[in-house]
PDB file of C-alpha atoms in Angstrom:
ATOM      1  CA  MET I1103      17.952 -29.990 -32.708  1.00  0.00           C
ATOM      2  CA  PHE I1104      18.605 -26.699 -34.226  1.00  0.00           C
ATOM      3  CA  GLN I1105      15.066 -25.527 -33.096  1.00  0.00           C
ATOM      4  CA  ASN I1106      15.765 -26.657 -29.492  1.00  0.00           C
ATOM      5  CA  ASN I1107      19.044 -24.742 -29.557  1.00  0.00           C
ATOM      6  CA  SER I1108      17.153 -21.586 -31.153  1.00  0.00           C
ATOM      7  CA  ASN I1109      14.510 -21.768 -28.223  1.00  0.00           C
ATOM      8  CA  MET I1110      17.107 -22.305 -25.585  1.00  0.00           C
ATOM      9  CA  LYS I1111      19.047 -19.185 -26.954  1.00  0.00           C
ATOM     10  CA  HIS I1112      15.743 -17.215 -26.914  1.00  0.00           C
ATOM     11  CA  SER I1113      14.834 -18.287 -23.189  1.00  0.00           C
ATOM     12  CA  ILE I1114      18.465 -17.378 -22.179  1.00  0.00           C
ATOM     13  CA  LEU I1115      17.866 -13.862 -23.822  1.00  0.00           C
ATOM     14  CA  ILE I1116      14.471 -13.494 -22.101  1.00  0.00           C
ATOM     15  CA  LEU I1117      15.937 -14.252 -18.691  1.00  0.00           C
ATOM     16  CA  PHE I1118      18.896 -11.883 -19.346  1.00  0.00           C
ATOM     17  CA  ILE I1119      16.497  -8.944 -20.301  1.00  0.00           C
ATOM     18  CA  MET I1120      14.543  -9.824 -17.091  1.00  0.00           C
ATOM     19  CA  ILE I1121      17.551  -9.846 -15.070  1.00  0.00           C
ATOM     20  CA  ALA I1122      18.931  -6.588 -16.379  1.00  0.00           C
ATOM     21  CA  SER I1123      15.661  -5.038 -16.081  1.00  0.00           C
ATOM     22  CA  ASN I1124      15.245  -5.647 -12.478  1.00  0.00           C
ATOM     23  CA  ILE I1125      18.820  -4.464 -11.660  1.00  0.00           C
ATOM     24  CA  GLN I1126      18.039  -1.356 -13.594  1.00  0.00           C
ATOM     25  CA  ALA I1127      14.659  -1.015 -11.838  1.00  0.00           C
ATOM     26  CA  GLN I1128      16.300  -1.072  -8.254  1.00  0.00           C
ATOM     27  CA  GLU I1129      19.156   1.396  -9.129  1.00  0.00           C
ATOM     28  CA  TRP I1130      17.340   4.110  -7.622  1.00  0.00           C
ATOM     29  CA  ILE I1131      16.963   2.591  -4.315  1.00  0.00           C
ATOM     30  CA  ASP I1132      19.180   3.525  -1.543  1.00  0.00           C
ATOM     31  CA  LYS I1133      20.047   0.341   0.321  1.00  0.00           C
ATOM     32  CA  SER I1134      20.869   2.220   3.632  1.00  0.00           C
ATOM     33  CA  LEU I1135      17.194   3.462   3.564  1.00  0.00           C
ATOM     34  CA  TYR I1136      15.743  -0.026   2.190  1.00  0.00           C
ATOM     35  CA  PRO I1137      18.038  -2.757   3.103  1.00  0.00           C
ATOM     36  CA  PHE I1138      15.620  -5.687   2.432  1.00  0.00           C
ATOM     37  CA  ASP I1139      15.992  -8.787   0.188  1.00  0.00           C
ATOM     38  CA  SER I1140      13.338  -8.860  -2.424  1.00  0.00           C
ATOM     39  CA  HIS I1141      10.981 -11.773  -2.892  1.00  0.00           C
ATOM     40  CA  PHE I1142       8.451 -12.259  -5.758  1.00  0.00           C
ATOM     41  CA  LEU I1143       5.296 -14.376  -6.189  1.00  0.00           C
ATOM     42  CA  GLU I1144       3.611 -14.779  -9.481  1.00  0.00           C
ATOM     43  CA  LEU I1145       0.020 -14.173  -8.980  1.00  0.00           C
ATOM     44  CA  GLU I1146      -2.890 -14.326 -11.508  1.00  0.00           C
ATOM     45  CA  ASN I1147      -2.722 -10.710 -12.513  1.00  0.00           C
ATOM     46  CA  GLY I1148       1.404 -10.194 -12.435  1.00  0.00           C
ATOM     47  CA  LYS I1149       4.492 -10.521 -10.364  1.00  0.00           C
ATOM     48  CA  LEU I1150       4.033  -9.269  -6.708  1.00  0.00           C
ATOM     49  CA  HIS I1151       7.053  -8.052  -4.862  1.00  0.00           C
ATOM     50  CA  TYR I1152       7.121  -8.256  -1.320  1.00  0.00           C
ATOM     51  CA  ILE I1153       9.779  -8.266   1.490  1.00  0.00           C
ATOM     52  CA  ASP I1154       9.805 -10.737   4.520  1.00  0.00           C
ATOM     53  CA  GLU I1155      11.982  -9.948   7.439  1.00  0.00           C
ATOM     54  CA  GLY I1156      12.266 -11.439  10.872  1.00  0.00           C
ATOM     55  CA  LYS I1157      10.609 -14.418  12.546  1.00  0.00           C
ATOM     56  CA  GLY I1158       7.812 -14.877  14.967  1.00  0.00           C
ATOM     57  CA  GLU I1159       4.097 -13.552  14.835  1.00  0.00           C
ATOM     58  CA  ILE I1160       3.308 -12.013  11.253  1.00  0.00           C
ATOM     59  CA  LEU I1161       2.775  -8.128  10.676  1.00  0.00           C
ATOM     60  CA  LEU I1162       1.566  -7.694   7.201  1.00  0.00           C
ATOM     61  CA  PHE I1163       2.011  -4.316   5.958  1.00  0.00           C
ATOM     62  CA  VAL I1164      -0.389  -2.905   3.124  1.00  0.00           C
ATOM     63  CA  HIS I1165       0.175   0.375   1.403  1.00  0.00           C
ATOM     64  CA  GLY I1166      -1.933   2.828  -0.564  1.00  0.00           C
ATOM     65  CA  THR I1167      -1.022   5.445  -3.254  1.00  0.00           C
ATOM     66  CA  PRO I1168       1.231   6.649  -4.498  1.00  0.00           C
ATOM     67  CA  THR I1169       3.471   4.656  -1.914  1.00  0.00           C
ATOM     68  CA  TRP I1170       4.895   1.094  -1.744  1.00  0.00           C
ATOM     69  CA  SER I1171       6.505  -1.081   0.978  1.00  0.00           C
ATOM     70  CA  PHE I1172       9.221   1.767   1.334  1.00  0.00           C
ATOM     71  CA  LEU I1173       6.649   3.575   3.320  1.00  0.00           C
ATOM     72  CA  TYR I1174       6.927   0.938   6.154  1.00  0.00           C
ATOM     73  CA  ARG I1175      10.803   0.758   5.984  1.00  0.00           C
ATOM     74  CA  ASP I1176      11.727   2.125   9.579  1.00  0.00           C
ATOM     75  CA  PHE I1177       8.898  -0.055  11.073  1.00  0.00           C
ATOM     76  CA  ILE I1178      10.153  -3.058   9.609  1.00  0.00           C
ATOM     77  CA  LYS I1179      13.740  -2.510  10.664  1.00  0.00           C
ATOM     78  CA  GLU I1180      12.638  -2.300  14.134  1.00  0.00           C
ATOM     79  CA  LEU I1181       9.688  -4.547  14.465  1.00  0.00           C
ATOM     80  CA  SER I1182      11.556  -7.473  12.600  1.00  0.00           C
ATOM     81  CA  LYS I1183      13.740  -7.910  15.723  1.00  0.00           C
ATOM     82  CA  SER I1184      10.568  -9.760  17.302  1.00  0.00           C
ATOM     83  CA  HIS I1185       8.203 -10.308  14.514  1.00  0.00           C
ATOM     84  CA  ARG I1186       7.997 -11.753  10.913  1.00  0.00           C
ATOM     85  CA  CYS I1187       7.458  -8.352   9.049  1.00  0.00           C
ATOM     86  CA  ILE I1188       5.902  -8.801   5.382  1.00  0.00           C
ATOM     87  CA  ALA I1189       5.222  -5.862   3.317  1.00  0.00           C
ATOM     88  CA  VAL I1190       3.575  -6.184  -0.179  1.00  0.00           C
ATOM     89  CA  ASP I1191       3.999  -3.963  -3.136  1.00  0.00           C
ATOM     90  CA  ASN I1192       0.547  -3.773  -4.729  1.00  0.00           C
ATOM     91  CA  LEU I1193       0.657  -4.779  -8.450  1.00  0.00           C
ATOM     92  CA  GLY I1194       1.979  -1.701 -10.627  1.00  0.00           C
ATOM     93  CA  PHE I1195       3.302  -0.131  -7.350  1.00  0.00           C
ATOM     94  CA  GLY I1196       6.973  -0.346  -5.902  1.00  0.00           C
ATOM     95  CA  LEU I1197       8.864  -3.338  -7.615  1.00  0.00           C
ATOM     96  CA  SER I1198       5.787  -5.188  -8.318  1.00  0.00           C
ATOM     97  CA  GLN I1199       4.855  -5.876 -11.952  1.00  0.00           C
ATOM     98  CA  ARG I1200       1.250  -5.821 -13.449  1.00  0.00           C
ATOM     99  CA  ASN I1201      -0.115  -7.785 -16.428  1.00  0.00           C
ATOM    100  CA  ASP I1202      -1.315  -5.197 -19.194  1.00  0.00           C
ATOM    101  CA  ASP I1203      -4.888  -6.425 -18.869  1.00  0.00           C
ATOM    102  CA  PHE I1204      -4.952  -5.626 -15.006  1.00  0.00           C
ATOM    103  CA  GLN I1205      -7.296  -2.873 -14.345  1.00  0.00           C
ATOM    104  CA  GLY I1206      -5.855  -1.890 -10.819  1.00  0.00           C
ATOM    105  CA  THR I1207      -9.152  -1.105  -9.134  1.00  0.00           C
ATOM    106  CA  PRO I1208      -9.060  -1.494  -5.213  1.00  0.00           C
ATOM    107  CA  GLU I1209     -11.427  -4.529  -5.548  1.00  0.00           C
ATOM    108  CA  GLU I1210      -8.641  -6.182  -7.752  1.00  0.00           C
ATOM    109  CA  HIS I1211      -5.689  -5.374  -5.488  1.00  0.00           C
ATOM    110  CA  ALA I1212      -7.874  -6.632  -2.524  1.00  0.00           C
ATOM    111  CA  LYS I1213      -8.252 -10.017  -4.639  1.00  0.00           C
ATOM    112  CA  ASN I1214      -4.457 -10.247  -5.153  1.00  0.00           C
ATOM    113  CA  LEU I1215      -3.782  -9.819  -1.303  1.00  0.00           C
ATOM    114  CA  SER I1216      -6.111 -12.617  -0.575  1.00  0.00           C
ATOM    115  CA  GLU I1217      -4.499 -14.948  -2.988  1.00  0.00           C
ATOM    116  CA  PHE I1218      -1.046 -13.831  -1.622  1.00  0.00           C
ATOM    117  CA  ILE I1219      -1.972 -14.717   2.020  1.00  0.00           C
ATOM    118  CA  ARG I1220      -3.487 -17.989   1.033  1.00  0.00           C
ATOM    119  CA  ARG I1221      -0.477 -18.821  -1.268  1.00  0.00           C
ATOM    120  CA  LEU I1222       2.019 -18.002   1.623  1.00  0.00           C
ATOM    121  CA  LYS I1223      -0.371 -19.843   4.148  1.00  0.00           C
ATOM    122  CA  LEU I1224      -0.111 -16.968   6.430  1.00  0.00           C
ATOM    123  CA  LYS I1225      -1.951 -17.020   9.791  1.00  0.00           C
ATOM    124  CA  ASN I1226      -2.045 -15.091  13.130  1.00  0.00           C
ATOM    125  CA  ILE I1227      -1.812 -12.011  11.283  1.00  0.00           C
ATOM    126  CA  THR I1228      -1.592  -8.291  12.490  1.00  0.00           C
ATOM    127  CA  LEU I1229      -2.756  -6.418   9.626  1.00  0.00           C
ATOM    128  CA  VAL I1230      -1.397  -3.056   9.134  1.00  0.00           C
ATOM    129  CA  VAL I1231      -3.198  -0.801   6.493  1.00  0.00           C
ATOM    130  CA  HIS I1232      -3.059   2.728   5.353  1.00  0.00           C
ATOM    131  CA  ASP I1233      -4.852   4.985   2.661  1.00  0.00           C
ATOM    132  CA  PHE I1234      -6.232   2.541   0.009  1.00  0.00           C
ATOM    133  CA  GLY I1235      -4.468  -0.167   1.747  1.00  0.00           C
ATOM    134  CA  GLY I1236      -7.255   0.264   4.309  1.00  0.00           C
ATOM    135  CA  PRO I1237     -10.175  -1.233   2.073  1.00  0.00           C
ATOM    136  CA  ILE I1238      -7.684  -3.503   0.165  1.00  0.00           C
ATOM    137  CA  GLY I1239      -6.402  -5.117   3.379  1.00  0.00           C
ATOM    138  CA  LEU I1240      -9.717  -5.139   5.217  1.00  0.00           C
ATOM    139  CA  SER I1241     -11.304  -6.741   2.266  1.00  0.00           C
ATOM    140  CA  ALA I1242      -8.903  -9.484   2.402  1.00  0.00           C
ATOM    141  CA  ALA I1243      -9.450  -9.664   6.169  1.00  0.00           C
ATOM    142  CA  LEU I1244     -13.141 -10.066   5.559  1.00  0.00           C
ATOM    143  CA  ASP I1245     -12.413 -12.848   3.182  1.00  0.00           C
ATOM    144  CA  MET I1246     -10.555 -14.797   5.843  1.00  0.00           C
ATOM    145  CA  PRO I1247     -11.179 -13.480   9.249  1.00  0.00           C
ATOM    146  CA  ASN I1248      -9.822 -16.525  11.041  1.00  0.00           C
ATOM    147  CA  ARG I1249      -6.114 -15.710   9.882  1.00  0.00           C
ATOM    148  CA  ILE I1250      -6.362 -12.181  11.386  1.00  0.00           C
ATOM    149  CA  ASN I1251      -5.548 -11.471  15.038  1.00  0.00           C
ATOM    150  CA  ARG I1252      -5.242  -7.662  15.186  1.00  0.00           C
ATOM    151  CA  ILE I1253      -5.602  -4.850  12.760  1.00  0.00           C
ATOM    152  CA  ILE I1254      -3.538  -1.496  12.959  1.00  0.00           C
ATOM    153  CA  LEU I1255      -5.005   1.099  10.874  1.00  0.00           C
ATOM    154  CA  PHE I1256      -3.489   4.371   9.797  1.00  0.00           C
ATOM    155  CA  ASN I1257      -5.591   7.223   8.127  1.00  0.00           C
ATOM    156  CA  SER I1258      -8.067   5.330   5.615  1.00  0.00           C
ATOM    157  CA  TRP I1259     -11.699   4.455   5.017  1.00  0.00           C
ATOM    158  CA  LEU I1260     -14.161   1.790   4.354  1.00  0.00           C
ATOM    159  CA  TRP I1261     -17.546   3.259   3.491  1.00  0.00           C
ATOM    160  CA  ALA I1262     -19.297   4.914   0.495  1.00  0.00           C
ATOM    161  CA  THR I1263     -17.316   7.960  -0.787  1.00  0.00           C
ATOM    162  CA  ALA I1264     -19.650   9.041  -3.665  1.00  0.00           C
ATOM    163  CA  ASP I1265     -21.219  11.701  -1.628  1.00  0.00           C
ATOM    164  CA  ASP I1266     -17.958  13.172  -0.070  1.00  0.00           C
ATOM    165  CA  PRO I1267     -17.163  16.642  -1.184  1.00  0.00           C
ATOM    166  CA  MET I1268     -13.178  16.054  -1.311  1.00  0.00           C
ATOM    167  CA  ALA I1269     -13.594  12.545  -3.100  1.00  0.00           C
ATOM    168  CA  GLN I1270     -15.912  14.255  -5.805  1.00  0.00           C
ATOM    169  CA  GLN I1271     -13.459  16.993  -6.241  1.00  0.00           C
ATOM    170  CA  ILE I1272     -10.501  14.408  -6.791  1.00  0.00           C
ATOM    171  CA  ASP I1273     -12.818  12.224  -8.917  1.00  0.00           C
ATOM    172  CA  GLY I1274     -13.828  15.045 -11.160  1.00  0.00           C
ATOM    173  CA  LEU I1275      -9.865  15.870 -11.703  1.00  0.00           C
ATOM    174  CA  LEU I1276      -9.156  12.166 -12.585  1.00  0.00           C
ATOM    175  CA  ASN I1277     -11.869  11.624 -15.046  1.00  0.00           C
ATOM    176  CA  SER I1278     -10.909  14.574 -17.103  1.00  0.00           C
ATOM    177  CA  LYS I1279      -8.435  14.911 -19.877  1.00  0.00           C
ATOM    178  CA  GLU I1280      -6.621  17.331 -17.769  1.00  0.00           C
ATOM    179  CA  GLY I1281      -6.422  15.202 -14.709  1.00  0.00           C
ATOM    180  CA  GLU I1282      -5.365  12.196 -16.789  1.00  0.00           C
ATOM    181  CA  ALA I1283      -2.493  14.193 -18.441  1.00  0.00           C
ATOM    182  CA  TYR I1284      -1.505  15.660 -15.064  1.00  0.00           C
ATOM    183  CA  TYR I1285      -1.289  11.921 -13.679  1.00  0.00           C
ATOM    184  CA  LEU I1286       0.271  10.327 -16.728  1.00  0.00           C
ATOM    185  CA  GLU I1287       2.411  13.221 -18.134  1.00  0.00           C
ATOM    186  CA  GLN I1288       3.541  15.239 -14.955  1.00  0.00           C
ATOM    187  CA  ASN I1289       3.428  12.473 -12.393  1.00  0.00           C
ATOM    188  CA  TYR I1290       0.879  14.400 -10.478  1.00  0.00           C
ATOM    189  CA  SER I1291       0.156  12.023  -7.619  1.00  0.00           C
ATOM    190  CA  VAL I1292       3.830  11.716  -6.620  1.00  0.00           C
ATOM    191  CA  GLN I1293       5.042  15.139  -7.492  1.00  0.00           C
ATOM    192  CA  VAL I1294       2.276  17.373  -6.160  1.00  0.00           C
ATOM    193  CA  LEU I1295      -0.353  15.332  -3.912  1.00  0.00           C
ATOM    194  CA  LEU I1296       2.519  13.495  -1.914  1.00  0.00           C
ATOM    195  CA  LYS I1297       3.770  16.718  -0.812  1.00  0.00           C
ATOM    196  CA  GLU I1298       0.564  18.340  -0.060  1.00  0.00           C
ATOM    197  CA  ALA I1299      -0.137  15.425   2.313  1.00  0.00           C
ATOM    198  CA  PHE I1300       3.029  16.347   4.660  1.00  0.00           C
ATOM    199  CA  VAL I1301       2.525  18.945   7.333  1.00  0.00           C
ATOM    200  CA  ASP I1302       6.198  18.993   7.976  1.00  0.00           C
ATOM    201  CA  LYS I1303       7.811  19.442   4.597  1.00  0.00           C
ATOM    202  CA  ALA I1304      11.232  18.883   5.838  1.00  0.00           C
ATOM    203  CA  LYS I1305      10.469  15.170   6.504  1.00  0.00           C
ATOM    204  CA  LEU I1306      10.006  14.622   2.756  1.00  0.00           C
ATOM    205  CA  THR I1307      13.674  14.842   1.704  1.00  0.00           C
ATOM    206  CA  GLU I1308      14.745  14.820  -1.591  1.00  0.00           C
ATOM    207  CA  LYS I1309      16.405  11.459  -1.301  1.00  0.00           C
ATOM    208  CA  ILE I1310      13.030  10.108   0.348  1.00  0.00           C
ATOM    209  CA  HIS I1311      10.918  11.717  -2.254  1.00  0.00           C
ATOM    210  CA  ASN I1312      13.112  10.156  -4.990  1.00  0.00           C
ATOM    211  CA  HIS I1313      12.168   6.689  -3.751  1.00  0.00           C
ATOM    212  CA  TYR I1314       8.374   7.457  -4.245  1.00  0.00           C
ATOM    213  CA  ILE I1315       9.181   8.898  -7.672  1.00  0.00           C
ATOM    214  CA  GLY I1316      11.223   5.982  -8.788  1.00  0.00           C
ATOM    215  CA  PRO I1317       8.445   3.366  -9.384  1.00  0.00           C
ATOM    216  CA  PHE I1318       6.965   5.438 -11.823  1.00  0.00           C
ATOM    217  CA  PRO I1319       9.399   6.824 -14.516  1.00  0.00           C
ATOM    218  CA  ASN I1320       6.893   7.030 -17.542  1.00  0.00           C
ATOM    219  CA  SER I1321       3.186   7.447 -18.333  1.00  0.00           C
ATOM    220  CA  ASN I1322       2.606   3.852 -18.722  1.00  0.00           C
ATOM    221  CA  SER I1323       3.858   2.956 -15.319  1.00  0.00           C
ATOM    222  CA  ARG I1324       1.682   5.888 -13.921  1.00  0.00           C
ATOM    223  CA  GLU I1325      -1.592   4.192 -15.105  1.00  0.00           C
ATOM    224  CA  ALA I1326      -1.483   2.273 -11.712  1.00  0.00           C
ATOM    225  CA  LEU I1327      -1.742   5.604  -9.832  1.00  0.00           C
ATOM    226  CA  LEU I1328      -4.634   6.964 -12.171  1.00  0.00           C
ATOM    227  CA  ASN I1329      -6.555   3.597 -12.076  1.00  0.00           C
ATOM    228  CA  ILE I1330      -6.604   3.253  -8.278  1.00  0.00           C
ATOM    229  CA  GLY I1331      -7.106   6.927  -7.991  1.00  0.00           C
ATOM    230  CA  LYS I1332     -10.388   6.569  -9.919  1.00  0.00           C
ATOM    231  CA  GLY I1333     -11.377   4.103  -7.432  1.00  0.00           C
ATOM    232  CA  PHE I1334     -11.632   6.630  -4.687  1.00  0.00           C
ATOM    233  CA  VAL I1335     -15.274   7.205  -6.071  1.00  0.00           C
ATOM    234  CA  GLY I1336     -15.549   4.503  -8.810  1.00  0.00           C
ATOM    235  CA  SER I1337     -15.429   1.724  -5.988  1.00  0.00           C
ATOM    236  CA  SER I1338     -17.814   3.686  -3.501  1.00  0.00           C
ATOM    237  CA  ASP I1339     -20.394   0.909  -3.709  1.00  0.00           C
ATOM    238  CA  TRP I1340     -17.821  -1.671  -3.007  1.00  0.00           C
ATOM    239  CA  TYR I1341     -16.628   0.071  -0.083  1.00  0.00           C
ATOM    240  CA  GLU I1342     -20.008   0.421   1.388  1.00  0.00           C
ATOM    241  CA  SER I1343     -20.612  -3.244   1.171  1.00  0.00           C
ATOM    242  CA  LYS I1344     -17.597  -4.078   3.008  1.00  0.00           C
ATOM    243  CA  TRP I1345     -18.385  -1.437   5.571  1.00  0.00           C
ATOM    244  CA  GLN I1346     -21.571  -3.367   6.070  1.00  0.00           C
ATOM    245  CA  GLU I1347     -19.727  -6.547   6.805  1.00  0.00           C
ATOM    246  CA  LEU I1348     -17.128  -4.967   9.120  1.00  0.00           C
ATOM    247  CA  ASP I1349     -18.900  -6.445  12.213  1.00  0.00           C
ATOM    248  CA  ARG I1350     -17.189  -9.508  11.470  1.00  0.00           C
ATOM    249  CA  LEU I1351     -13.857  -8.013  12.408  1.00  0.00           C
ATOM    250  CA  ALA I1352     -15.243  -5.715  15.201  1.00  0.00           C
ATOM    251  CA  LYS I1353     -14.067  -8.093  17.930  1.00  0.00           C
ATOM    252  CA  LYS I1354     -10.581  -8.186  16.908  1.00  0.00           C
ATOM    253  CA  ASP I1355      -8.041  -5.906  18.732  1.00  0.00           C
ATOM    254  CA  TRP I1356      -7.750  -2.699  16.856  1.00  0.00           C
ATOM    255  CA  LEU I1357      -5.253   0.222  16.902  1.00  0.00           C
ATOM    256  CA  ILE I1358      -5.944   3.366  14.995  1.00  0.00           C
ATOM    257  CA  LEU I1359      -3.206   5.758  14.579  1.00  0.00           C
ATOM    258  CA  TRP I1360      -4.376   8.889  12.931  1.00  0.00           C
ATOM    259  CA  GLY I1361      -2.810  12.136  11.524  1.00  0.00           C
ATOM    260  CA  THR I1362      -5.022  14.765  12.648  1.00  0.00           C
ATOM    261  CA  LYS I1363      -3.647  17.218  10.103  1.00  0.00           C
ATOM    262  CA  ASP I1364      -4.498  15.209   7.120  1.00  0.00           C
ATOM    263  CA  PRO I1365      -5.593  17.668   4.216  1.00  0.00           C
ATOM    264  CA  PHE I1366      -7.506  14.848   2.544  1.00  0.00           C
ATOM    265  CA  LEU I1367      -8.932  12.519   5.244  1.00  0.00           C
ATOM    266  CA  ASN I1368     -10.541  15.125   7.885  1.00  0.00           C
ATOM    267  CA  ALA I1369     -11.694  14.399  11.352  1.00  0.00           C
ATOM    268  CA  SER I1370     -15.056  13.190   9.996  1.00  0.00           C
ATOM    269  CA  TYR I1371     -13.343  10.211   9.011  1.00  0.00           C
ATOM    270  CA  LEU I1372     -11.820   9.339  12.097  1.00  0.00           C
ATOM    271  CA  GLU I1373     -15.298   9.885  13.822  1.00  0.00           C
ATOM    272  CA  LYS I1374     -16.898   7.428  11.436  1.00  0.00           C
ATOM    273  CA  TRP I1375     -14.088   4.822  12.758  1.00  0.00           C
ATOM    274  CA  ARG I1376     -14.811   5.540  16.206  1.00  0.00           C
ATOM    275  CA  SER I1377     -18.594   5.175  15.938  1.00  0.00           C
ATOM    276  CA  LYS I1378     -18.329   1.818  14.102  1.00  0.00           C
ATOM    277  CA  LEU I1379     -15.472   0.636  16.409  1.00  0.00           C
ATOM    278  CA  PRO I1380     -16.024   2.048  20.075  1.00  0.00           C
ATOM    279  CA  GLU I1381     -13.624  -0.662  21.456  1.00  0.00           C
ATOM    280  CA  ALA I1382     -10.810   0.496  19.333  1.00  0.00           C
ATOM    281  CA  GLN I1383      -7.694   1.891  20.865  1.00  0.00           C
ATOM    282  CA  VAL I1384      -7.295   5.447  19.129  1.00  0.00           C
ATOM    283  CA  VAL I1385      -4.185   7.538  19.231  1.00  0.00           C
ATOM    284  CA  GLU I1386      -4.284  10.993  17.347  1.00  0.00           C
ATOM    285  CA  LEU I1387      -1.067  12.496  16.222  1.00  0.00           C
ATOM    286  CA  GLU I1388      -0.612  16.032  15.214  1.00  0.00           C
ATOM    287  CA  THR I1389       0.763  15.310  11.705  1.00  0.00           C
ATOM    288  CA  GLY I1390      -0.480  14.606   8.093  1.00  0.00           C
ATOM    289  CA  HIS I1391      -1.644  11.791   6.107  1.00  0.00           C
ATOM    290  CA  PHE I1392       1.675   9.915   6.200  1.00  0.00           C
ATOM    291  CA  VAL I1393       2.060   9.377   9.829  1.00  0.00           C
ATOM    292  CA  GLN I1394       4.535   6.668   9.081  1.00  0.00           C
ATOM    293  CA  GLU I1395       7.078   9.408   7.615  1.00  0.00           C
ATOM    294  CA  GLU I1396       6.292  12.168   9.896  1.00  0.00           C
ATOM    295  CA  LYS I1397       5.855  10.497  13.325  1.00  0.00           C
ATOM    296  CA  THR I1398       7.698   7.361  12.853  1.00  0.00           C
ATOM    297  CA  LEU I1399       9.120   7.053  16.350  1.00  0.00           C
ATOM    298  CA  GLU I1400       5.866   8.030  18.215  1.00  0.00           C
ATOM    299  CA  ALA I1401       3.982   5.284  16.039  1.00  0.00           C
ATOM    300  CA  LEU I1402       6.462   2.730  16.607  1.00  0.00           C
ATOM    301  CA  GLN I1403       6.322   3.262  20.543  1.00  0.00           C
ATOM    302  CA  VAL I1404       2.394   2.727  20.335  1.00  0.00           C
ATOM    303  CA  ILE I1405       2.686  -0.395  18.105  1.00  0.00           C
ATOM    304  CA  LYS I1406       5.317  -1.931  20.425  1.00  0.00           C
ATOM    305  CA  LYS I1407       3.111  -1.472  23.382  1.00  0.00           C
ATOM    306  CA  ILE I1408       0.072  -3.136  21.758  1.00  0.00           C
ATOM    307  CA  LEU I1409       1.974  -6.102  20.154  1.00  0.00           C
ATOM    308  CA  LYS I1410       3.461  -6.776  23.699  1.00  0.00           C
TER     309      LYS I1410
END
């Protein structure tokens, strides 16, 4: 009996710590910006956080780095009036938790997303992807093409990157001791690279920037940023293998919303998409990498039209 009481007290203590940690983790969230209820699903590699707003045809939003579901907040506020909007936080990002042995490569994130889609039995999906969310989301789509109706793609890629000069430059930094220190100790991805990706710096207000800083308070949490960043080149062969399979999704309805002043993914990336998907609707917006932040209303107008 005493042993059972001891176990019960231990369980209650763990539960209290988990609740307290979750509350603390969300103290930096401004509910006026991100007014959504949190949902969690225990996956094989960790506890994945997602939001699930509205009813109707499903819009599934997949982010890249160093962002999380917060990136799509204004899209969800508006589109959840007519659709069921689901936005995930990849493990190690946003409010999701990763297991210690989870390596966080793009391939592993893609498997997590496939598991998530199957567990929630999602069908008739409009897939919305950006940055690393491109290969992550499109890999899951290739895994279950019959569940996908439509694809909306912001600045991203899905082909070999090993010979790309920009990718090589980033890879060299991330695989150096100095680069690892920048990422883990100085939060370089969020503090520096995120800012560089904006053309209109005024769009990245201090309040908004703090919501991208918040998920990465220490070096341990920033390993997710470092690991996925190394996958820009480290997963080059995997991207190419998926690129060769992409014809299986070519007949879907595609909308490409492209920031033409992206300092990282230049015009050659867009031309690669055009050559592969000549039937895709392409809308070019004069902005940086984060179209969702800099051209919110313009992107929403286009998405509303294609959804109708």
